[in-house]
Coordinates of N, CA, C and O in Angstrom, one line a residue:
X1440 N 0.8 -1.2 0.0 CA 0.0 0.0 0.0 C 0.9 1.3 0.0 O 2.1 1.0 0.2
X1441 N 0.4 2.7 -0.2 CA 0.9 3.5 -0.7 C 0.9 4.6 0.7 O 0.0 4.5 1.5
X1442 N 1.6 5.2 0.7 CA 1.2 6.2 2.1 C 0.8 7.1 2.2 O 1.3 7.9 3.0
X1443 N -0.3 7.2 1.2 CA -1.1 7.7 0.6 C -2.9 6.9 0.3 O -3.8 7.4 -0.3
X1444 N -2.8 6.3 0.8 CA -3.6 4.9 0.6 C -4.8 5.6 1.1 O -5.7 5.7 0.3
X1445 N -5.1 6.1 2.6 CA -6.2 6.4 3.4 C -7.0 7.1 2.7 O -8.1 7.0 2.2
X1446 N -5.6 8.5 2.6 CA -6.6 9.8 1.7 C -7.3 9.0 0.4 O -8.5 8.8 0.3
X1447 N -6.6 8.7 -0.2 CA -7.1 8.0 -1.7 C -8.3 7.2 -1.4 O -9.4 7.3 -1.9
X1448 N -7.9 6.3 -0.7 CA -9.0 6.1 -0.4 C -10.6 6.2 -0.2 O -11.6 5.7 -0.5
X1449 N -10.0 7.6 0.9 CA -11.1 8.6 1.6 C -11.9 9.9 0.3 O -12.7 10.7 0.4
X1450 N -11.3 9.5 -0.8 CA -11.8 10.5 -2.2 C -12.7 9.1 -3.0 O -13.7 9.4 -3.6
X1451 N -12.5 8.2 -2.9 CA -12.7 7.0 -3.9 C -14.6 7.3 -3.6 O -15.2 7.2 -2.5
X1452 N -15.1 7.5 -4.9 CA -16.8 7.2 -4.5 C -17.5 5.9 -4.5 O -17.7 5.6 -5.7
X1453 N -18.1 4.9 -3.6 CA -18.7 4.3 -3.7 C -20.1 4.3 -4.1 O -20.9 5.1 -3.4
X1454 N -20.7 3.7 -5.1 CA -22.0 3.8 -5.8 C -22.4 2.2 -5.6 O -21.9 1.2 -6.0
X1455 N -23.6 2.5 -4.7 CA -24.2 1.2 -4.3 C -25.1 0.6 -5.1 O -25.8 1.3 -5.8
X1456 N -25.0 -0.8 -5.1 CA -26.2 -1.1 -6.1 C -25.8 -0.8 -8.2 O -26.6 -0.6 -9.2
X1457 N -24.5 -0.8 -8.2 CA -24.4 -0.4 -9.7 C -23.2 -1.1 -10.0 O -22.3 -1.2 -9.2
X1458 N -23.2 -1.6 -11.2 CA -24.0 -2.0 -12.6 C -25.2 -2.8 -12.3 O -26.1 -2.8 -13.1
X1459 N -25.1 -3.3 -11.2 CA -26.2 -4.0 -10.8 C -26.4 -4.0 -8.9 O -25.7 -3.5 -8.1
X1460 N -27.6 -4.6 -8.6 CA -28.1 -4.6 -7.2 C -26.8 -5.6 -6.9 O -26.6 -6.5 -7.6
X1461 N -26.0 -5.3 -5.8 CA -25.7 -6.1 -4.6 C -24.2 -5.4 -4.9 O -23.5 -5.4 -3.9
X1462 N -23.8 -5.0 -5.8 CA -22.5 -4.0 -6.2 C -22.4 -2.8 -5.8 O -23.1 -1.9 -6.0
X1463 N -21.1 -3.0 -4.9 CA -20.4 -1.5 -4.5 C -19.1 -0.5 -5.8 O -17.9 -0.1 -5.8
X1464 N -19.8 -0.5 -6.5 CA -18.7 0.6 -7.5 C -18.1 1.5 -6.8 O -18.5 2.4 -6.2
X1465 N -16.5 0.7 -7.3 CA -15.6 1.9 -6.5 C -15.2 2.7 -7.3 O -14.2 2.3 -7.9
X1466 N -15.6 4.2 -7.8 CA -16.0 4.9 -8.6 C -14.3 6.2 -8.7 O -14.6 7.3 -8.6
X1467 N -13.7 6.1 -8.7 CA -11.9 6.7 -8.9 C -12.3 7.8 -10.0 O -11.4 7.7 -10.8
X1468 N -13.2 8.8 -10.6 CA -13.6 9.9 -10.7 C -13.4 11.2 -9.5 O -13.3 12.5 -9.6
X1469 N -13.4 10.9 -8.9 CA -13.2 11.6 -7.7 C -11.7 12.2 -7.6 O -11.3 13.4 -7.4
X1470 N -11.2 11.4 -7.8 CA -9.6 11.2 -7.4 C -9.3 11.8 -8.4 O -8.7 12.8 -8.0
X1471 N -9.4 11.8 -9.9 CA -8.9 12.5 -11.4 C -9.5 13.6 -10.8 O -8.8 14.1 -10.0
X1472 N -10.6 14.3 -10.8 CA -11.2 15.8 -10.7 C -10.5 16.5 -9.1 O -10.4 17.7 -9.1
X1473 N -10.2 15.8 -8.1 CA -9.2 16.4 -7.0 C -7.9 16.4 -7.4 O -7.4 15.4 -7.6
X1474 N -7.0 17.8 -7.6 CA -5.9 18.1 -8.3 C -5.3 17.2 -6.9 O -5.1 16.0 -7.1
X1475 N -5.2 17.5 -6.2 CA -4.4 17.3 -5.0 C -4.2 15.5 -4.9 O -3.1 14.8 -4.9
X1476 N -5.8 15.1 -4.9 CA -5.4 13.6 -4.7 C -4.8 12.6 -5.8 O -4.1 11.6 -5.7
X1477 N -5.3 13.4 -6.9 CA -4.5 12.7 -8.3 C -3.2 12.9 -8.3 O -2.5 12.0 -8.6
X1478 N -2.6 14.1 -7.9 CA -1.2 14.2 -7.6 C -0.8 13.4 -6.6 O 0.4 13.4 -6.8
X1479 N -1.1 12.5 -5.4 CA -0.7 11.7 -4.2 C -1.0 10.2 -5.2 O -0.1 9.3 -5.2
X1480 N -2.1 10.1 -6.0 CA -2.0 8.7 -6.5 C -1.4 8.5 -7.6 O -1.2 7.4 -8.0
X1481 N -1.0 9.7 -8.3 CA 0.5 9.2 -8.9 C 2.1 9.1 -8.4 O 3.1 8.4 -8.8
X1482 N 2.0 9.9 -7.8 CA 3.1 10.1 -6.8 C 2.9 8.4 -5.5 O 3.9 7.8 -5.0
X1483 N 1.8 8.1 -5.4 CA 2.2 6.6 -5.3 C 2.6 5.8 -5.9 O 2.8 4.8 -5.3
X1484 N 2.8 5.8 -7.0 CA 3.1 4.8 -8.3 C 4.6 5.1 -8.5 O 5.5 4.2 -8.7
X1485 N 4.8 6.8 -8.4 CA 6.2 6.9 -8.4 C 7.1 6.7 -7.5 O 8.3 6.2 -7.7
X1486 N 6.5 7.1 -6.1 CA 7.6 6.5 -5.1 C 8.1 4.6 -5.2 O 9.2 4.1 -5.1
X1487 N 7.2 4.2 -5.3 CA 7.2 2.9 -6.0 C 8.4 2.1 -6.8 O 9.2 1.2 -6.7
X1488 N 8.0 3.0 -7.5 CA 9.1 2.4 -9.0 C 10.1 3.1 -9.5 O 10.6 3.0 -10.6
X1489 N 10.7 4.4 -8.2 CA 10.9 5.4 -9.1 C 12.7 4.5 -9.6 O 13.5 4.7 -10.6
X1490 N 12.8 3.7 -8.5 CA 14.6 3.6 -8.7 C 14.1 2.2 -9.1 O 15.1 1.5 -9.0
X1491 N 13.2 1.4 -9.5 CA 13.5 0.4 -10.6 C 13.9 0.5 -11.7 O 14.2 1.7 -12.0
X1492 N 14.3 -0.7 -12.7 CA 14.4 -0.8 -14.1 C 12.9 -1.0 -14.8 O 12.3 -2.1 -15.0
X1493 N 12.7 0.0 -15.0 CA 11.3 -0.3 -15.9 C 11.5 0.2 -17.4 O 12.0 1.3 -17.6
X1494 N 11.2 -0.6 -18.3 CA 11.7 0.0 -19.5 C 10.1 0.2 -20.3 O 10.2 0.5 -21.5
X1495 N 8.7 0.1 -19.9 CA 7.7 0.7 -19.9 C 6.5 0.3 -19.1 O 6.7 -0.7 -18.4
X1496 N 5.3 0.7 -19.1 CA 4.2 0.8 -18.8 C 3.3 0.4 -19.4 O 2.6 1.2 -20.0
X1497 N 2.9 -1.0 -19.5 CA 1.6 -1.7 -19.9 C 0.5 -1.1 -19.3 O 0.7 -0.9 -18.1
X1498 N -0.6 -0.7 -19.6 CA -1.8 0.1 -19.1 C -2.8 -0.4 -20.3 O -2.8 -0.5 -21.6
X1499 N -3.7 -0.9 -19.0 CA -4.7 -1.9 -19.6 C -6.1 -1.0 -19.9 O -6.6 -0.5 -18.8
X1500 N -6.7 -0.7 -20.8 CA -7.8 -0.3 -21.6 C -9.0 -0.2 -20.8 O -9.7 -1.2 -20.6
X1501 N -9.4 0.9 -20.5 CA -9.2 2.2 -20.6 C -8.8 2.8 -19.0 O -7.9 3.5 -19.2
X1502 N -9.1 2.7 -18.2 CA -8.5 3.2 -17.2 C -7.3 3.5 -16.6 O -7.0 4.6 -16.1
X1503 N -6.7 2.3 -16.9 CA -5.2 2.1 -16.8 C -4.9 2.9 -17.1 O -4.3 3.4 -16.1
X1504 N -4.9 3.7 -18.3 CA -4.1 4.4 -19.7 C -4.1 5.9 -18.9 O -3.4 6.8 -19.1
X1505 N -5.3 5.9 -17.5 CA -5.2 7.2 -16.8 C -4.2 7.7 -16.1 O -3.8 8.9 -16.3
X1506 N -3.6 6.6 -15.1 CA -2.6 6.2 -14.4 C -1.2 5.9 -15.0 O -0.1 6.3 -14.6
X1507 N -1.4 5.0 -16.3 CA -0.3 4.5 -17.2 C 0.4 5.4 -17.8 O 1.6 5.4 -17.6
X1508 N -0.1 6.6 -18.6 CA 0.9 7.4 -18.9 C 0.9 8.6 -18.0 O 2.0 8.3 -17.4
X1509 N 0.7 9.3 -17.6 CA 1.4 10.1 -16.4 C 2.9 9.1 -15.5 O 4.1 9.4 -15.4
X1510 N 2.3 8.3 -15.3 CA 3.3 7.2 -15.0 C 4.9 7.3 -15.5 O 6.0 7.7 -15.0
X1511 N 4.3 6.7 -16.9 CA 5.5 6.4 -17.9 C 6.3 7.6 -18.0 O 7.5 7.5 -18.0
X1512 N 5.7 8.8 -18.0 CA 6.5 10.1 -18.2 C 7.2 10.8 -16.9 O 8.1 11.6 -17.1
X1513 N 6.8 10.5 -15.9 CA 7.4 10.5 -14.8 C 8.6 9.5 -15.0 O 9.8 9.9 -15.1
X1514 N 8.0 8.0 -15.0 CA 9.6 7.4 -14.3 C 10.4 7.7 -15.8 O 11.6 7.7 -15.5
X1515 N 10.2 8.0 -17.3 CA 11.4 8.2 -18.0 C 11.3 6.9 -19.0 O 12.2 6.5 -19.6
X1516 N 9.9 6.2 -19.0 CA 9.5 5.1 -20.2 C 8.6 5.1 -20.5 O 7.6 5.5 -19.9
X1517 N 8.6 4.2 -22.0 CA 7.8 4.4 -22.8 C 6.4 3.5 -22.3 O 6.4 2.6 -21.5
X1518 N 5.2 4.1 -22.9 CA 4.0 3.4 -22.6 C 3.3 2.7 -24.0 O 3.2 3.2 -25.1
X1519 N 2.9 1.5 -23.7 CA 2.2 1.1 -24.3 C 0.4 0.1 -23.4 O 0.3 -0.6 -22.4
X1520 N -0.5 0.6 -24.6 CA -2.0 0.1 -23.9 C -1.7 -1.1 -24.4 O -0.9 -1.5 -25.3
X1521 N -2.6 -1.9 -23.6 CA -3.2 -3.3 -24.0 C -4.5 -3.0 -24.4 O -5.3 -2.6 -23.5
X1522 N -4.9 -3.2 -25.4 CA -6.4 -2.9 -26.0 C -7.2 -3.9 -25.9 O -6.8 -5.1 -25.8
X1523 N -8.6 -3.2 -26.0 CA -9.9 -4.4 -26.1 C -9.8 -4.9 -27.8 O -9.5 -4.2 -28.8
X1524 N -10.2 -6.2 -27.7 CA -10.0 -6.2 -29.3 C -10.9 -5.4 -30.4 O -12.0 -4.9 -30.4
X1525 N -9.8 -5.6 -31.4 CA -10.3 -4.3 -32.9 C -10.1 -3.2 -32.3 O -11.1 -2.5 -32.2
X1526 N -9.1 -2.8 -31.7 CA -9.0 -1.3 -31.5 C -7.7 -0.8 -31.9 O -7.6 0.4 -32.0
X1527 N -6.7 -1.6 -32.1 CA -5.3 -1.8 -32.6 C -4.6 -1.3 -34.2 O -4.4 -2.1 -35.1
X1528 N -4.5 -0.6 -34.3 CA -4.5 -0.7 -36.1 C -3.2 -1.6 -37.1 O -3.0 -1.7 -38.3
X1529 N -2.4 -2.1 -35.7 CA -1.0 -3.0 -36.2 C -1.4 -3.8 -36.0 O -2.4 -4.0 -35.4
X1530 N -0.1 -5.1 -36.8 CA -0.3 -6.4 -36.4 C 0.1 -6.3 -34.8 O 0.9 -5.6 -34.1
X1531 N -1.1 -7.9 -34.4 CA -1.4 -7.8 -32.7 C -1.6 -9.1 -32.3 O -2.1 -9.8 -33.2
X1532 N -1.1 -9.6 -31.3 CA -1.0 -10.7 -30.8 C -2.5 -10.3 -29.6 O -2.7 -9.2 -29.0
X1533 N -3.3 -11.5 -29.3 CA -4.4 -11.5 -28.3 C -4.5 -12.5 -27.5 O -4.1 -13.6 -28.0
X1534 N -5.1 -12.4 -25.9 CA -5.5 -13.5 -25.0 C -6.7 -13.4 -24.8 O -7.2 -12.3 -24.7
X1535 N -7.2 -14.6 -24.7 CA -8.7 -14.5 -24.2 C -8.8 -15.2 -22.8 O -8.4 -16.3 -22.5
X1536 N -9.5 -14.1 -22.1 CA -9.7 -14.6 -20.5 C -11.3 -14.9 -20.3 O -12.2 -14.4 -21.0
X1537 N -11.4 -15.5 -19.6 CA -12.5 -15.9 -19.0 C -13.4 -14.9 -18.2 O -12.8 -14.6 -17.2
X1538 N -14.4 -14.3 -18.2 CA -15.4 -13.4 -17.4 C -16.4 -14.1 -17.0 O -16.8 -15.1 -17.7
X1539 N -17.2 -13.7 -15.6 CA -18.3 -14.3 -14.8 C -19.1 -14.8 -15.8 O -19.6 -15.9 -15.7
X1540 N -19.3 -14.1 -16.6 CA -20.4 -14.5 -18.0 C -19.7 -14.5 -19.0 O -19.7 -13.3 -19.3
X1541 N -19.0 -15.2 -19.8 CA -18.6 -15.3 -21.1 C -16.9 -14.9 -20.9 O -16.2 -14.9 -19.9
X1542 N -16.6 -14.6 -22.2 CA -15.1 -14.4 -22.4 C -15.0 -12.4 -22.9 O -15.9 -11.6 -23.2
X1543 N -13.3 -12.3 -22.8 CA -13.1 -11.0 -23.0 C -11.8 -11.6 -23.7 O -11.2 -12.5 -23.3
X1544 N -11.5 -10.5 -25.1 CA -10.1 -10.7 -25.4 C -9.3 -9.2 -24.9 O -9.8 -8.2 -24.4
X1545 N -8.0 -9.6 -25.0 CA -7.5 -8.1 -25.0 C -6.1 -8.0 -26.2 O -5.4 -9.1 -26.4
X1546 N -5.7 -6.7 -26.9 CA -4.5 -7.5 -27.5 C -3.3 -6.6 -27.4 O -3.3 -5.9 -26.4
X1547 N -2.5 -6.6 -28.1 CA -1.2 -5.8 -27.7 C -0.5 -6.1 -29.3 O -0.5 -7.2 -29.9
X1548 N 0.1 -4.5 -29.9 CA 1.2 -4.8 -30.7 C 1.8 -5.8 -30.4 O 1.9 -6.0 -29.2
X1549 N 2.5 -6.7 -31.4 CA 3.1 -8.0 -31.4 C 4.4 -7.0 -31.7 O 5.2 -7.9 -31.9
X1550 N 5.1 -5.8 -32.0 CA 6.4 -5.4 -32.1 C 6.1 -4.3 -30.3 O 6.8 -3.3 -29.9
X1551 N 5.3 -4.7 -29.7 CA 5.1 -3.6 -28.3 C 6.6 -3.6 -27.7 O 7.1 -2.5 -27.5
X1552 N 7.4 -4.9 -27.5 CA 8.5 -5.2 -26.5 C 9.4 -5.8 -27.0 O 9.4 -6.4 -28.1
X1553 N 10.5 -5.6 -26.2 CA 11.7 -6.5 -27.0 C 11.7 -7.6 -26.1 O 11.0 -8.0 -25.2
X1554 N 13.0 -8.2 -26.6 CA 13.1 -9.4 -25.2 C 13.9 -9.0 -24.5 O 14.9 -8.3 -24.8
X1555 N 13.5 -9.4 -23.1 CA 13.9 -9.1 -21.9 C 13.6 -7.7 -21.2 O 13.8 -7.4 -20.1
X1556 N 12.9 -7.0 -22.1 CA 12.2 -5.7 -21.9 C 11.1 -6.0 -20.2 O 10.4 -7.0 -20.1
X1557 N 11.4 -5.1 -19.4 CA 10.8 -4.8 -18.3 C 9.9 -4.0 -18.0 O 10.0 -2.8 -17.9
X1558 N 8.6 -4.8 -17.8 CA 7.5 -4.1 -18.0 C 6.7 -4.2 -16.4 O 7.0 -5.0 -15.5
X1559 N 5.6 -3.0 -16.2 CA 5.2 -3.2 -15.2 C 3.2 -2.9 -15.6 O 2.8 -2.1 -16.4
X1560 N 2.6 -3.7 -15.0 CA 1.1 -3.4 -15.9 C 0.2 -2.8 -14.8 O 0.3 -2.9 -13.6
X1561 N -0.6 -2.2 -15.8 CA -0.9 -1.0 -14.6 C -2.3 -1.2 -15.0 O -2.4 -0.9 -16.3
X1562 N -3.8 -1.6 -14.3 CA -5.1 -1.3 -14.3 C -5.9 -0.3 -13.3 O -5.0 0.4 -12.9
X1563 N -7.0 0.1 -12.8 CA -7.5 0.8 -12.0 C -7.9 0.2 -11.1 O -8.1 0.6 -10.0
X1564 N -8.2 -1.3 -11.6 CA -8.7 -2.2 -10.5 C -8.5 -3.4 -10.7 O -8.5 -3.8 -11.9
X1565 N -8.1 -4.3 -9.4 CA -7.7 -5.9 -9.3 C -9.1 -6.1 -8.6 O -9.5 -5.7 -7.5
X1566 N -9.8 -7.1 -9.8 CA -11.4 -7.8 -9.1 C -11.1 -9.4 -9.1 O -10.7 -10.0 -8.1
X1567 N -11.2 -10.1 -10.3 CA -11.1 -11.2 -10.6 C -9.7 -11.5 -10.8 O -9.2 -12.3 -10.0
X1568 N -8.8 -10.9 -11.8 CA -7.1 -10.5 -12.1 C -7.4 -11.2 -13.7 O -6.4 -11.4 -14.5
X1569 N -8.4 -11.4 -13.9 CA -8.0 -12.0 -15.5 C -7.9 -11.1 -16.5 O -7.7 -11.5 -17.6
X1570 N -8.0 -9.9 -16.2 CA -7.7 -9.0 -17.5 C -6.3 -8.6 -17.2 O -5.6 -8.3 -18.2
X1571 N -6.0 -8.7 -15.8 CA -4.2 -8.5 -15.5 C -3.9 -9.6 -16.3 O -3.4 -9.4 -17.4
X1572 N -4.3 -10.7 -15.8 CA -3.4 -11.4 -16.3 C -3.2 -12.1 -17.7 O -2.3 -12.9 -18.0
X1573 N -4.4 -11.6 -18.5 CA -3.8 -11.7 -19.7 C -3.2 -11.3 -20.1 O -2.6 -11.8 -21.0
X1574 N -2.9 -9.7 -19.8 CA -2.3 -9.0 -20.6 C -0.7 -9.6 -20.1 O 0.3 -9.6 -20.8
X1575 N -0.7 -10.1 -18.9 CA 0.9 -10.4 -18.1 C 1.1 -11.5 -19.3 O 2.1 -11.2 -19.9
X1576 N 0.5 -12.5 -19.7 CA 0.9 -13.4 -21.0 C 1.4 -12.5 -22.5 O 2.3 -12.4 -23.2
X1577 N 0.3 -12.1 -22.3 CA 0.7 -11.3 -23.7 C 1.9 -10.5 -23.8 O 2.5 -10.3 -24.8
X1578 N 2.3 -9.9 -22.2 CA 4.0 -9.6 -22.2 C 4.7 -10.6 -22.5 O 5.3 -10.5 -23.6
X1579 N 4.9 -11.6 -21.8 CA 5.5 -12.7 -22.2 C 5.6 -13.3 -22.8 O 6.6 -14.1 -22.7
X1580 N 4.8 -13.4 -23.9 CA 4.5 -13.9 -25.3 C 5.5 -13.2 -26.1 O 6.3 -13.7 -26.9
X1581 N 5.6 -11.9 -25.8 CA 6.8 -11.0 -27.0 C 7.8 -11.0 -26.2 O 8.8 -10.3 -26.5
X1582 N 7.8 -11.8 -25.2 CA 9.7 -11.8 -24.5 C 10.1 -10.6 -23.3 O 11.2 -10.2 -23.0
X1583 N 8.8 -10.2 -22.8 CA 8.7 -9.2 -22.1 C 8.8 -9.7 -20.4 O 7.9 -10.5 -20.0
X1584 N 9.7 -9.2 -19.6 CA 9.5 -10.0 -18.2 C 8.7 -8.7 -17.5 O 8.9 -7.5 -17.8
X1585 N 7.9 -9.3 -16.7 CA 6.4 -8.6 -16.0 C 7.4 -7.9 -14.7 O 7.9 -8.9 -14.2
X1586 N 7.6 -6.9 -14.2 CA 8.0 -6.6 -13.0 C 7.0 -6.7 -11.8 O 7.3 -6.9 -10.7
X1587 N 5.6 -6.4 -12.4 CA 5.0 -5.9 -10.9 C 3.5 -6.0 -11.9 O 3.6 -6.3 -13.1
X1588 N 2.3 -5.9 -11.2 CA 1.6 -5.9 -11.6 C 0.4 -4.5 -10.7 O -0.4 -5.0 -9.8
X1589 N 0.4 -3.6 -10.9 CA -0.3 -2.5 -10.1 C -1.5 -1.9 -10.2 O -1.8 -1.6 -11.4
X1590 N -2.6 -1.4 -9.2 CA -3.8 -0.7 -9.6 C -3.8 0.0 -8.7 O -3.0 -0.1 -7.7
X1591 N -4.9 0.8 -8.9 CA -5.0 2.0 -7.9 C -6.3 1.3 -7.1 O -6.7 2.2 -6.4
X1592 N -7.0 0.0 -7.1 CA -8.0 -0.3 -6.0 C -7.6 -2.0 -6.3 O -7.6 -2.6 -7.4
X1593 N -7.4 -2.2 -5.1 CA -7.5 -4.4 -5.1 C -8.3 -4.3 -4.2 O -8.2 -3.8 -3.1
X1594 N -9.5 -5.4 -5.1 CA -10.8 -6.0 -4.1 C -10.4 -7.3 -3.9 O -10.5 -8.1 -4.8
X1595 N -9.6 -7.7 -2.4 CA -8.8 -8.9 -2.1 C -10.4 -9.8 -2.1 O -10.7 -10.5 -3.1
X1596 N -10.8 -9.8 -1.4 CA -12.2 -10.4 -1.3 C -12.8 -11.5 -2.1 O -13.3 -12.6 -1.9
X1597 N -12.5 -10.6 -3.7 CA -13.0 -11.2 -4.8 C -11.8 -12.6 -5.4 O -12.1 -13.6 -6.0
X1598 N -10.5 -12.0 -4.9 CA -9.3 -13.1 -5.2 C -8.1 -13.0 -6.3 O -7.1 -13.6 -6.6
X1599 N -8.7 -12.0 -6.8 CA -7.7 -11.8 -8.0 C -6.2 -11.4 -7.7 O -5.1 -11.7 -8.2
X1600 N -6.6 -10.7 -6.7 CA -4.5 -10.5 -7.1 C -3.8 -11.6 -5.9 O -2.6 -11.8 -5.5
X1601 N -5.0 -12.3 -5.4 CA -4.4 -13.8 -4.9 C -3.8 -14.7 -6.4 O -2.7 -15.2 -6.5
X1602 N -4.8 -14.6 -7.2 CA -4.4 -15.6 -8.3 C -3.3 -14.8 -9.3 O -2.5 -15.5 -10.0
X1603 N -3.4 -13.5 -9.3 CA -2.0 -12.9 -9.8 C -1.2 -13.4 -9.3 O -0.5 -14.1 -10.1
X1604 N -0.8 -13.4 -8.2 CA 0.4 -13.8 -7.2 C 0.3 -16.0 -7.3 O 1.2 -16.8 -7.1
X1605 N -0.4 -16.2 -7.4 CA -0.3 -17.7 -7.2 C 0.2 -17.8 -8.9 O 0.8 -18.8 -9.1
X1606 N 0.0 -16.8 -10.1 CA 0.8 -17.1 -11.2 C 2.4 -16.3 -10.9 O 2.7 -15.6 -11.9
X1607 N 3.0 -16.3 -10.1 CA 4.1 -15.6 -9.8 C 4.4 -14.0 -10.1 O 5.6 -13.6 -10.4
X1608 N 3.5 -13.4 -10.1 CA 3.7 -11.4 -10.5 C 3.2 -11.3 -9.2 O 2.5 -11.9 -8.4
X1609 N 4.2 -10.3 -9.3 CA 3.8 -9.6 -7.6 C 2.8 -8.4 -7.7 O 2.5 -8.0 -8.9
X1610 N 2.0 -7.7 -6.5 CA 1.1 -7.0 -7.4 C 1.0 -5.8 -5.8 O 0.9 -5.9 -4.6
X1611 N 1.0 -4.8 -6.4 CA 0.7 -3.2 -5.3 C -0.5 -3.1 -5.5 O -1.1 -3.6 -6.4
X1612 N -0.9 -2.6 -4.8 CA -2.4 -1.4 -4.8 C -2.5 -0.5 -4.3 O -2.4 -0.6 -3.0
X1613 N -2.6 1.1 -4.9 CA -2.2 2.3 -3.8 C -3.6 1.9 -2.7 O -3.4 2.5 -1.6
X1614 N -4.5 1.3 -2.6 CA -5.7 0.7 -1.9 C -6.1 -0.6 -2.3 O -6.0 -1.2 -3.3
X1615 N -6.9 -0.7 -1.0 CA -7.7 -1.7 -1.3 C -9.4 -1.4 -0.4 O -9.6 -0.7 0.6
X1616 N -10.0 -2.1 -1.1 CA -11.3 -2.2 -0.2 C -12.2 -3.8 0.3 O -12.7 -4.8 -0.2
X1617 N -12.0 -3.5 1.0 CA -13.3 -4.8 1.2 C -14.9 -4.7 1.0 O -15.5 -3.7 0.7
X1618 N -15.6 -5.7 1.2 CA -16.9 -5.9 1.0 C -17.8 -4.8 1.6 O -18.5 -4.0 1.0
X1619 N -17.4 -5.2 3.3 CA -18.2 -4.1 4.0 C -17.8 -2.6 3.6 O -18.5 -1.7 4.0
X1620 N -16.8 -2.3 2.9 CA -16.5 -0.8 3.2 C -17.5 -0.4 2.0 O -17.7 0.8 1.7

């Protein structure tokens, strides 16, 4: 967690009952429109990583890409999204993960990485982790080693960045929330 984590937290809007009844949306609008707290939750990302080797910023479609490049331009590397598919205009390599109901692809330029290129993937939220972690294949697929796997909210509850971590990526969250909150 980030030491920064409470406040961020303390900005994050909860919307009950949405997309559907029994759902707490943790709604991170708040946080972009507060100059102040978007400066502490990027500045959590950078204290972070600032003296790693990162040689870019995976930021997963579309939120990510909030967090992902502010990011990238801070620590001094390049960004690339992972897109939903057909959104790509290059040749693209894709994974398909599994969702509660059905499947989701996501893809990535197939020239995105080199090998051995050090990447770190960045979403808004860890629920399930299968959209992390396809995109973490799809690094590896172009020869890319995953450093870290990060968001700005992990819903431990749900399990996913348990199962990120039971596939070997380590994984931050400037927060997290649980059920009751």
């Amino acid at each position: 967690m980030s030491i920064y984590s409470d406040y961020i937290k303390s900005v994050i809007r909860t919307v009950p009952d949405w997309p559907q009844e029994g759902v707490n949306f943790r709604d991170i609008t708040p946080v972009l429109q507060n100059s102040a707290a978007f400066r502490k939750l990027i500045d959590s990302f950078v204290h972070r990583y600032q003296e790693m080797e990162i040689d870019a910023i995976a930021a997963i479609d579309a939120r990510g890409f909030i967090i992902g490049a502010p990011l990238a331009y801070e620590l001094g590397c390049s960004f690339v999204p992972v897109r939903k598919k057909g959104k790509l205009p290059f040749k693209t390599i894709s994974e398909t993960y599994s969702l509660e109901y059905g499947e989701s692809t996501v893809e990535l330029h197939s020239d995105a990485f080199r090998e051995g290129d050090r990447i770190l993937v960045m979403d808004d939220l860890i629920a399930t982790g299968g959209t992390m972690l396809a995109a973490c294949k799809l690094i590896e697929r172009t020869g890319g080693v995953v450093v870290e796997t990060a968001a700005i909210i992990d819903l431990p509850e749900i399990g996913g960045s348990a199962r990120i971590r039971e596939e070997g990526h380590s994984v931050f969250a400037a927060c997290s929330f649980t059920e009751s909150e």
